[in-house]
Protein backbone atom coordinates (compact mmCIF):
# COMPACT_ATOMS: atom_id res chain seq x y z
CA UNK A 1 0.00 0.00 0.00
CA UNK A 2 0.89 3.66 0.17
CA UNK A 3 2.83 3.14 3.39
CA UNK A 4 5.55 1.54 1.23
CA UNK A 5 5.66 4.34 -1.38
CA UNK A 6 8.65 6.24 -0.06
CA UNK A 7 8.52 8.97 -2.73
CA UNK A 8 4.79 9.74 -2.37
CA UNK A 9 4.24 13.50 -2.61
CA UNK A 10 0.59 13.77 -3.78
CA UNK A 11 -2.32 11.91 -2.18
CA UNK A 12 -5.90 12.47 -3.32
CA UNK A 13 -8.65 10.53 -1.56
CA UNK A 14 -11.56 12.90 -2.11
CA UNK A 15 -15.18 11.85 -2.60
CA UNK A 16 -14.95 8.64 -0.63
CA UNK A 17 -16.21 7.54 2.77
CA UNK A 18 -13.06 8.29 4.76
CA UNK A 19 -14.03 8.89 8.38
CA UNK A 20 -12.19 9.47 11.62
CA UNK A 21 -10.92 5.88 11.97
CA UNK A 22 -9.59 5.94 8.41
CA UNK A 23 -7.97 9.32 9.05
CA UNK A 24 -6.15 7.77 12.01
CA UNK A 25 -5.00 4.84 9.82
CA UNK A 26 -3.83 7.34 7.20
CA UNK A 27 -1.77 9.16 9.82
CA UNK A 28 -0.05 5.90 10.69
CA UNK A 29 0.60 5.07 7.02
CA UNK A 30 1.97 8.55 6.32
CA UNK A 31 4.30 8.83 9.30
CA UNK A 32 7.46 8.62 7.17
CA UNK A 33 6.25 10.68 4.20
CA UNK A 34 8.29 13.81 4.80
CA UNK A 35 7.93 14.97 1.18
CA UNK A 36 4.10 15.00 1.06
CA UNK A 37 3.16 18.25 -0.69
CA UNK A 38 -0.54 17.71 -1.49
CA UNK A 39 -3.18 16.04 0.66
CA UNK A 40 -6.75 15.99 -0.64
CA UNK A 41 -9.41 14.52 1.63
CA UNK A 42 -12.37 16.53 0.35
CA UNK A 43 -15.92 15.20 0.44
CA UNK A 44 -15.45 12.52 3.07
CA UNK A 45 -16.85 12.04 6.58
CA UNK A 46 -14.08 13.50 8.74
CA UNK A 47 -15.27 15.14 11.95
CA UNK A 48 -13.53 17.35 14.51
CA UNK A 49 -11.89 14.24 15.97
CA UNK A 50 -10.40 13.19 12.63
CA UNK A 51 -9.16 16.70 11.86
CA UNK A 52 -7.46 16.76 15.25
CA UNK A 53 -5.69 13.50 14.38
CA UNK A 54 -4.59 14.89 11.00
CA UNK A 55 -3.47 18.17 12.59
CA UNK A 56 -1.38 16.30 15.14
CA UNK A 57 0.31 14.42 12.28
CA UNK A 58 1.08 17.66 10.48
CA UNK A 59 2.32 19.42 13.61
CA UNK A 60 4.41 16.56 15.00
CA UNK A 61 6.45 15.57 11.98
CA UNK A 62 8.81 17.23 9.60
CA UNK A 63 6.46 16.31 6.74
CA UNK A 64 4.17 19.24 7.49
CA UNK A 65 6.98 21.50 6.39
CA UNK A 66 6.66 20.32 2.76
CA UNK A 67 2.85 20.53 2.62
CA UNK A 68 1.74 23.01 -0.07
CA UNK A 69 -1.92 22.10 -0.47
CA UNK A 70 -4.47 20.77 2.01
CA UNK A 71 -8.10 20.12 1.12
CA UNK A 72 -10.63 19.17 3.78
CA UNK A 73 -13.65 20.59 1.97
CA UNK A 74 -17.09 19.06 2.42
CA UNK A 75 -16.39 17.06 5.53
CA UNK A 76 -18.14 17.20 8.90
CA UNK A 77 -16.06 19.37 11.19
CA UNK A 78 -16.59 22.72 12.82
CA UNK A 79 -14.85 25.08 15.22
CA UNK A 80 -13.02 22.38 17.20
CA UNK A 81 -11.53 20.90 14.04
CA UNK A 82 -10.59 24.35 12.76
CA UNK A 83 -8.88 25.11 16.07
CA UNK A 84 -6.90 21.85 15.87
CA UNK A 85 -5.90 22.64 12.31
CA UNK A 86 -4.87 26.18 13.29
CA UNK A 87 -2.44 24.75 15.85
CA UNK A 88 -0.69 22.81 13.06
CA UNK A 89 -0.38 25.71 10.59
CA UNK A 90 2.89 27.08 12.05
CA UNK A 91 4.48 23.76 11.02
CA UNK A 92 3.45 24.31 7.38
CA UNK A 93 5.59 27.19 6.12
CA UNK A 94 5.16 26.13 2.48
CA UNK A 95 1.34 25.93 2.61
CA UNK A 96 -0.09 27.84 -0.36
CA UNK A 97 -3.59 26.35 -0.68
CA UNK A 98 -6.06 25.69 2.13
CA UNK A 99 -9.53 24.44 1.21
CA UNK A 100 -12.04 24.20 4.06
CA UNK A 101 -15.37 24.96 2.35
CA UNK A 102 -18.55 23.05 3.08
CA UNK A 103 -18.00 22.34 6.75
CA UNK A 104 -19.56 23.96 9.83
CA UNK A 105 -16.75 26.31 10.83
CA UNK A 106 -18.18 29.32 12.68
CA UNK A 107 -16.87 32.61 13.97
CA UNK A 108 -14.74 31.18 16.77
CA UNK A 109 -13.07 28.60 14.52
CA UNK A 110 -12.32 31.07 11.75
CA UNK A 111 -10.96 33.56 14.30
CA UNK A 112 -8.38 31.01 15.47
CA UNK A 113 -7.55 30.09 11.87
CA UNK A 114 -7.12 33.75 10.90
CA UNK A 115 -4.79 34.37 13.83
CA UNK A 116 -2.69 31.32 12.97
CA UNK A 117 -2.46 32.36 9.32
CA UNK A 118 -1.31 35.86 10.30
CA UNK A 119 1.39 34.44 12.59
CA UNK A 120 2.82 32.19 9.87
CA UNK A 121 4.46 35.10 8.10
CA UNK A 122 3.72 33.72 4.62
CA UNK A 123 0.49 34.52 2.89
CA UNK A 124 -1.65 31.86 1.33
CA UNK A 125 -2.27 32.02 -2.39
CA UNK A 126 -5.67 30.32 -2.08
CA UNK A 127 -7.99 29.93 0.89
CA UNK A 128 -11.52 28.63 0.49
CA UNK A 129 -14.01 28.94 3.35
CA UNK A 130 -17.36 29.22 1.60
CA UNK A 131 -20.40 27.26 2.77
CA UNK A 132 -19.49 27.30 6.45
CA UNK A 133 -21.18 29.13 9.32
CA UNK A 134 -19.03 32.27 9.32
CA UNK A 135 -20.82 35.46 10.36
CA UNK A 136 -19.86 39.11 10.64
CA UNK A 137 -17.53 38.58 13.60
CA UNK A 138 -15.60 35.81 11.82
CA UNK A 139 -15.46 37.85 8.64
CA UNK A 140 -13.87 40.77 10.55
CA UNK A 141 -11.27 38.37 11.95
CA UNK A 142 -10.43 37.18 8.44
CA UNK A 143 -9.88 40.76 7.34
CA UNK A 144 -7.30 41.12 10.10
XYZ file of N, CA, C and O in Angstrom:
576
model
N 0.810 -1.191 0.000
C 0.000 0.000 0.000
C 0.858 1.260 0.000
O 2.065 1.213 -0.178
N 0.198 2.372 0.227
C 0.889 3.659 0.170
C 1.944 3.821 1.258
O 2.850 4.626 1.108
N 1.826 3.057 2.333
C 2.826 3.141 3.394
C 4.213 2.764 2.880
O 5.220 3.187 3.434
N 4.274 1.992 1.783
C 5.552 1.542 1.234
C 6.038 2.403 0.064
O 7.076 2.115 -0.512
N 5.281 3.436 -0.278
C 5.663 4.336 -1.381
C 6.488 5.478 -0.809
O 5.960 6.529 -0.437
N 7.786 5.284 -0.753
C 8.649 6.235 -0.062
C 8.726 7.600 -0.730
O 9.034 8.586 -0.080
N 8.422 7.693 -2.024
C 8.521 8.971 -2.729
C 7.168 9.675 -2.883
O 7.083 10.680 -3.577
N 6.143 9.184 -2.226
C 4.795 9.743 -2.368
C 4.764 11.219 -1.977
O 5.137 11.587 -0.869
N 4.331 12.070 -2.904
C 4.235 13.496 -2.613
C 2.819 14.042 -2.800
O 2.514 15.120 -2.309
N 1.948 13.304 -3.480
C 0.589 13.765 -3.779
C -0.373 12.642 -3.449
O -0.247 11.539 -3.986
N -1.331 12.917 -2.558
C -2.316 11.907 -2.180
C -3.707 12.519 -2.257
O -4.014 13.478 -1.546
N -4.538 11.996 -3.150
C -5.904 12.474 -3.324
C -6.869 11.337 -3.014
O -6.871 10.316 -3.699
N -7.666 11.516 -1.977
C -8.650 10.527 -1.563
C -10.035 11.169 -1.406
O -10.835 10.747 -0.587
N -10.293 12.194 -2.200
C -11.562 12.896 -2.107
C -12.730 12.071 -2.606
O -12.570 11.101 -3.341
N -13.931 12.469 -2.168
C -15.185 11.850 -2.601
C -15.243 10.359 -2.305
O -15.620 9.559 -3.145
N -14.859 10.015 -1.101
C -14.951 8.639 -0.632
C -15.746 8.623 0.670
O -16.543 9.515 0.904
N -15.520 7.644 1.484
C -16.206 7.541 2.771
C -15.197 7.510 3.909
O -15.385 6.825 4.913
N -14.114 8.248 3.745
C -13.061 8.293 4.758
C -13.596 9.007 5.990
O -14.038 10.150 5.920
N -13.577 8.320 7.116
C -14.031 8.894 8.381
C -12.875 9.033 9.349
O -11.697 8.945 8.970
N -13.212 9.232 10.600
C -12.185 9.468 11.618
C -11.240 8.282 11.809
O -10.033 8.464 11.950
N -11.775 7.062 11.794
C -10.925 5.881 11.966
C -9.959 5.742 10.786
O -8.782 5.416 10.968
N -10.456 6.009 9.594
C -9.591 5.943 8.409
C -8.555 7.055 8.429
O -7.417 6.858 7.980
N -8.931 8.221 8.936
C -7.970 9.322 9.055
C -6.836 8.918 9.987
O -5.664 9.208 9.721
N -7.171 8.227 11.068
C -6.146 7.766 12.013
C -5.236 6.732 11.344
O -4.012 6.758 11.525
N -5.807 5.831 10.544
C -5.003 4.840 9.821
C -4.097 5.530 8.801
O -2.948 5.133 8.611
N -4.624 6.570 8.164
C -3.831 7.339 7.197
C -2.638 7.987 7.884
O -1.526 7.971 7.356
N -2.854 8.535 9.057
C -1.773 9.155 9.817
C -0.665 8.140 10.068
O 0.515 8.437 9.886
N -1.044 6.940 10.438
C -0.050 5.901 10.690
C 0.698 5.537 9.410
O 1.918 5.391 9.413
N -0.032 5.430 8.292
C 0.596 5.069 7.015
C 1.516 6.171 6.493
O 2.475 5.892 5.771
N 1.226 7.415 6.857
C 1.975 8.548 6.320
C 3.099 9.028 7.234
O 3.753 10.015 6.926
N 3.353 8.333 8.306
C 4.300 8.830 9.298
C 5.703 9.100 8.769
O 6.414 9.936 9.300
N 6.115 8.417 7.720
C 7.462 8.617 7.172
C 7.472 9.380 5.853
O 8.495 9.437 5.168
N 6.368 9.970 5.487
C 6.252 10.678 4.199
C 6.583 12.157 4.385
O 5.738 13.018 4.367
N 7.843 12.453 4.527
C 8.288 13.814 4.797
C 8.193 14.732 3.587
O 8.276 15.937 3.714
N 7.998 14.168 2.392
C 7.934 14.969 1.178
C 6.504 15.168 0.688
O 6.298 15.674 -0.408
N 5.496 14.827 1.469
C 4.103 14.995 1.056
C 3.801 16.479 0.856
O 3.924 17.282 1.777
N 3.443 16.852 -0.372
C 3.160 18.248 -0.686
C 1.673 18.529 -0.876
O 1.240 19.657 -0.704
N 0.889 17.524 -1.243
C -0.537 17.713 -1.492
C -1.335 16.597 -0.815
O -1.081 15.418 -1.075
N -2.293 16.997 0.006
C -3.175 16.043 0.665
C -4.619 16.493 0.429
O -5.021 17.569 0.860
N -5.368 15.681 -0.293
C -6.752 15.989 -0.641
C -7.669 14.940 -0.024
O -7.674 13.783 -0.436
N -8.436 15.376 0.967
C -9.412 14.517 1.629
C -10.812 15.131 1.547
O -11.635 14.948 2.425
N -11.082 15.856 0.474
C -12.367 16.531 0.350
C -13.499 15.535 0.165
O -13.309 14.423 -0.316
N -14.684 15.965 0.607
C -15.924 15.195 0.445
C -15.819 13.798 1.049
O -16.033 12.791 0.387
N -15.483 13.764 2.311
C -15.453 12.525 3.066
C -16.327 12.700 4.312
O -17.262 13.487 4.287
N -16.033 11.992 5.365
C -16.850 12.041 6.580
C -15.989 12.317 7.811
O -16.202 11.756 8.880
N -15.017 13.197 7.659
C -14.076 13.498 8.735
C -14.673 14.559 9.656
O -15.083 15.620 9.205
N -14.712 14.247 10.945
C -15.274 15.145 11.946
C -14.147 15.885 12.677
O -12.973 15.745 12.339
N -14.518 16.628 13.699
C -13.534 17.349 14.512
C -12.442 16.406 15.025
O -11.267 16.758 15.033
N -12.852 15.209 15.436
C -11.889 14.240 15.974
C -10.865 13.832 14.918
O -9.662 13.751 15.186
N -11.315 13.569 13.703
C -10.404 13.185 12.631
C -9.477 14.313 12.217
O -8.297 14.091 11.921
N -10.007 15.542 12.197
C -9.162 16.695 11.859
C -8.097 16.886 12.927
O -6.944 17.207 12.617
N -8.456 16.651 14.173
C -7.463 16.758 15.249
C -6.336 15.740 15.038
O -5.155 16.075 15.195
N -6.690 14.534 14.655
C -5.691 13.502 14.384
C -4.780 13.922 13.232
O -3.550 13.802 13.312
N -5.375 14.423 12.155
C -4.592 14.890 11.005
C -3.704 16.076 11.384
O -2.538 16.146 10.980
N -4.244 16.997 12.166
C -3.474 18.171 12.590
C -2.289 17.762 13.446
O -1.190 18.319 13.307
N -2.492 16.789 14.317
C -1.383 16.300 15.142
C -0.286 15.696 14.281
O 0.900 15.871 14.559
N -0.681 14.983 13.200
C 0.309 14.417 12.282
C 1.115 15.537 11.635
O 2.339 15.487 11.569
N 0.422 16.546 11.159
C 1.081 17.658 10.477
C 2.016 18.396 11.425
O 3.143 18.724 11.083
N 1.543 18.634 12.646
C 2.319 19.416 13.609
C 3.501 18.651 14.201
O 4.498 19.253 14.577
N 3.395 17.328 14.276
C 4.410 16.561 15.003
C 5.504 15.970 14.129
O 6.409 15.335 14.634
N 5.419 16.169 12.831
C 6.445 15.573 11.982
C 6.996 16.598 10.995
O 6.340 17.565 10.663
N 8.153 16.336 10.537
C 8.814 17.233 9.596
C 8.018 17.348 8.298
O 8.058 18.354 7.619
N 7.213 16.327 7.987
C 6.457 16.311 6.743
C 5.531 17.490 6.547
O 5.270 17.889 5.420
N 5.020 18.064 7.605
C 4.165 19.237 7.492
C 4.890 20.398 6.842
O 4.278 21.259 6.228
N 6.183 20.417 6.956
C 6.977 21.505 6.386
C 6.932 21.527 4.869
O 7.115 22.548 4.260
N 6.701 20.387 4.224
C 6.662 20.324 2.765
C 5.251 20.555 2.210
O 5.099 20.815 1.026
N 4.241 20.467 3.067
C 2.855 20.528 2.615
C 2.540 21.869 1.956
O 2.698 22.928 2.554
N 2.097 21.815 0.686
C 1.742 23.013 -0.068
C 0.239 23.164 -0.245
O -0.249 24.276 -0.413
N -0.479 22.047 -0.236
C -1.921 22.096 -0.467
C -2.632 21.108 0.448
O -2.249 19.936 0.513
N -3.661 21.601 1.127
C -4.468 20.765 2.011
C -5.935 21.037 1.721
O -6.387 22.182 1.796
N -6.666 19.983 1.372
C -8.095 20.117 1.121
C -8.880 19.220 2.063
O -8.743 17.994 2.038
N -9.705 19.864 2.879
C -10.628 19.170 3.776
C -12.049 19.673 3.532
O -12.880 19.680 4.437
N -12.323 20.085 2.318
C -13.648 20.595 1.971
C -14.706 19.505 2.122
O -14.424 18.318 1.961
N -15.924 19.951 2.397
C -17.093 19.064 2.421
C -16.912 17.844 3.306
O -17.165 16.714 2.905
N -16.454 18.089 4.517
C -16.392 17.056 5.527
C -17.406 17.414 6.621
O -18.405 18.074 6.322
N -17.158 17.009 7.835
C -18.144 17.195 8.900
C -17.529 17.765 10.161
O -17.785 17.299 11.258
N -16.695 18.785 10.012
C -16.060 19.369 11.194
C -16.406 20.841 11.311
O -16.808 21.489 10.355
N -16.246 21.329 12.531
C -16.586 22.715 12.821
C -15.458 23.439 13.523
O -14.277 23.268 13.191
N -15.821 24.227 14.530
C -14.853 25.080 15.221
C -13.739 24.301 15.908
O -12.577 24.723 15.882
N -14.067 23.161 16.516
C -13.023 22.383 17.196
C -11.988 21.854 16.204
O -10.785 21.906 16.462
N -12.449 21.365 15.072
C -11.526 20.899 14.042
C -10.681 22.031 13.484
O -9.483 21.878 13.250
N -11.326 23.180 13.269
C -10.594 24.349 12.758
C -9.532 24.794 13.750
O -8.421 25.171 13.353
N -9.847 24.735 15.031
C -8.881 25.105 16.071
C -7.697 24.134 16.080
O -6.537 24.554 16.192
N -7.981 22.846 15.943
C -6.904 21.851 15.875
C -6.019 22.106 14.660
O -4.785 22.063 14.753
N -6.652 22.375 13.536
C -5.899 22.641 12.315
C -5.049 23.904 12.458
O -3.893 23.937 12.033
N -5.608 24.928 13.083
C -4.869 26.180 13.291
C -3.594 25.943 14.084
O -2.562 26.567 13.809
N -3.639 25.030 15.036
C -2.444 24.753 15.846
C -1.340 24.107 15.023
O -0.164 24.193 15.386
N -1.689 23.466 13.905
C -0.693 22.814 13.061
C -0.121 23.754 11.994
O 0.946 23.480 11.437
N -0.799 24.834 11.684
C -0.378 25.714 10.590
C 1.031 26.291 10.731
O 1.723 26.448 9.726
N 1.506 26.590 11.946
C 2.889 27.085 12.053
C 3.932 26.080 11.550
O 5.042 26.459 11.193
N 3.558 24.794 11.497
C 4.480 23.760 11.020
C 4.396 23.562 9.505
O 5.008 22.633 8.978
N 3.644 24.417 8.829
C 3.450 24.312 7.375
C 3.880 25.593 6.680
O 3.046 26.292 6.077
N 5.156 25.925 6.709
C 5.592 27.192 6.124
C 5.422 27.270 4.613
O 5.381 28.358 4.053
N 5.300 26.137 3.936
C 5.163 26.125 2.481
C 3.701 26.100 2.028
O 3.430 26.120 0.828
N 2.764 26.053 2.961
C 1.344 25.930 2.613
C 0.879 27.118 1.774
O 0.992 28.266 2.186
N 0.391 26.821 0.572
C -0.089 27.836 -0.361
C -1.589 27.750 -0.590
O -2.216 28.735 -0.959
N -2.175 26.568 -0.400
C -3.588 26.354 -0.676
C -4.242 25.652 0.506
O -3.794 24.586 0.922
N -5.315 26.259 1.009
C -6.063 25.689 2.128
C -7.538 25.730 1.777
O -8.126 26.800 1.623
N -8.133 24.564 1.630
C -9.531 24.444 1.215
C -10.353 23.821 2.338
O -10.177 22.650 2.663
N -11.230 24.639 2.913
C -12.035 24.199 4.055
C -13.530 24.461 3.853
O -14.299 24.462 4.810
N -13.959 24.669 2.638
C -15.368 24.964 2.351
C -16.267 23.783 2.703
O -15.821 22.636 2.767
N -17.546 24.096 2.914
C -18.547 23.054 3.076
C -18.483 22.295 4.383
O -18.888 21.136 4.446
N -18.001 22.944 5.429
C -17.998 22.337 6.752
C -18.920 23.170 7.645
O -19.834 23.814 7.137
N -18.728 23.159 8.934
C -19.564 23.964 9.834
C -18.708 24.893 10.686
O -19.019 25.143 11.856
N -17.643 25.404 10.113
C -16.754 26.313 10.830
C -17.497 27.629 11.059
O -18.035 28.217 10.134
N -17.508 28.073 12.311
C -18.177 29.315 12.676
C -17.180 30.413 13.012
O -15.987 30.310 12.721
N -17.689 31.441 13.651
C -16.872 32.610 13.969
C -15.668 32.284 14.844
O -14.563 32.761 14.587
N -15.870 31.459 15.874
C -14.744 31.177 16.771
C -13.667 30.363 16.066
O -12.472 30.609 16.250
N -14.051 29.405 15.244
C -13.071 28.604 14.520
C -12.296 29.411 13.497
O -11.080 29.277 13.372
N -13.006 30.272 12.769
C -12.323 31.071 11.749
C -11.438 32.136 12.399
O -10.406 32.503 11.844
N -11.803 32.587 13.594
C -10.961 33.562 14.299
C -9.611 32.944 14.654
O -8.561 33.573 14.473
N -9.627 31.698 15.125
C -8.385 31.013 15.472
C -7.564 30.724 14.212
O -6.341 30.892 14.201
N -8.238 30.316 13.147
C -7.548 30.087 11.874
C -6.892 31.366 11.361
O -5.735 31.355 10.936
N -7.642 32.472 11.401
C -7.123 33.747 10.904
C -5.884 34.171 11.689
O -4.891 34.612 11.106
N -5.938 34.007 12.997
C -4.791 34.369 13.835
C -3.570 33.514 13.491
O -2.454 34.021 13.366
N -3.794 32.216 13.302
C -2.688 31.318 12.968
C -2.099 31.658 11.605
O -0.883 31.625 11.422
N -2.949 32.005 10.660
C -2.461 32.363 9.324
C -1.638 33.647 9.369
O -0.623 33.759 8.682
N -2.064 34.612 10.184
C -1.305 35.862 10.302
C 0.056 35.628 10.936
O 1.035 36.267 10.567
N 0.139 34.709 11.884
C 1.386 34.436 12.593
C 2.393 33.653 11.764
O 3.571 33.643 12.076
N 1.924 33.001 10.706
C 2.819 32.187 9.871
C 3.845 33.021 9.134
O 4.920 32.542 8.816
N 3.508 34.251 8.796
C 4.456 35.100 8.101
C 4.414 34.966 6.593
O 4.894 35.818 5.882
N 3.849 33.896 6.074
C 3.724 33.723 4.624
C 2.239 33.704 4.289
O 1.456 33.015 4.919
N 1.894 34.441 3.280
C 0.492 34.520 2.890
C 0.108 33.348 2.005
O 0.874 32.918 1.154
N -1.107 32.887 2.209
C -1.650 31.856 1.329
C -1.939 32.442 -0.042
O -2.259 33.617 -0.158
N -1.859 31.606 -1.050
C -2.268 32.022 -2.388
C -3.750 31.745 -2.586
O -4.430 32.477 -3.294
N -4.259 30.673 -1.966
C -5.672 30.324 -2.078
C -6.185 29.842 -0.732
O -5.549 29.010 -0.090
N -7.334 30.354 -0.343
C -7.988 29.932 0.894
C -9.487 29.924 0.634
O -10.068 30.946 0.282
N -10.102 28.783 0.786
C -11.519 28.631 0.493
C -12.272 28.271 1.771
O -11.988 27.260 2.403
N -13.214 29.142 2.137
C -14.009 28.940 3.353
C -15.504 29.071 3.109
O -16.275 29.188 4.059
N -15.942 29.051 1.853
C -17.364 29.219 1.604
C -18.164 28.035 2.143
O -17.620 26.985 2.431
N -19.463 28.270 2.291
C -20.405 27.262 2.774
C -20.038 26.720 4.150
O -20.044 25.519 4.390
N -19.689 27.625 5.051
C -19.486 27.299 6.453
C -20.527 28.085 7.245
O -21.589 28.397 6.701
N -20.249 28.384 8.481
C -21.182 29.134 9.321
C -20.530 30.415 9.823
O -20.708 30.820 10.971
N -19.779 31.069 8.957
C -19.030 32.268 9.325
C -19.938 33.486 9.223
O -20.563 33.719 8.198
N -20.009 34.245 10.319
C -20.824 35.459 10.361
C -19.958 36.705 10.311
O -18.773 36.659 9.961
N -20.561 37.826 10.697
C -19.863 39.113 10.640
C -18.592 39.138 11.494
O -17.563 39.655 11.075
N -18.688 38.576 12.701
C -17.525 38.583 13.598
C -16.361 37.804 12.993
O -15.212 38.258 12.977
N -16.641 36.618 12.460
C -15.602 35.813 11.824
C -15.039 36.495 10.591
O -13.835 36.437 10.336
N -15.905 37.146 9.831
C -15.462 37.854 8.638
C -14.491 38.979 9.005
O -13.462 39.147 8.365
N -14.790 39.695 10.092
C -13.873 40.766 10.545
C -12.513 40.180 10.945
O -11.475 40.768 10.682
N -12.535 39.022 11.587
C -11.270 38.366 11.951
C -10.460 37.994 10.725
O -9.241 38.132 10.720
N -11.128 37.531 9.674
C -10.428 37.180 8.436
C -9.769 38.410 7.801
O -8.701 38.298 7.206
N -10.421 39.548 7.938
C -9.879 40.762 7.344
C -8.653 41.244 8.098
O -7.876 42.039 7.565
N -8.490 40.778 9.335
C -7.298 41.124 10.103
C -7.419 42.377 10.844
O -6.572 43.044 11.256
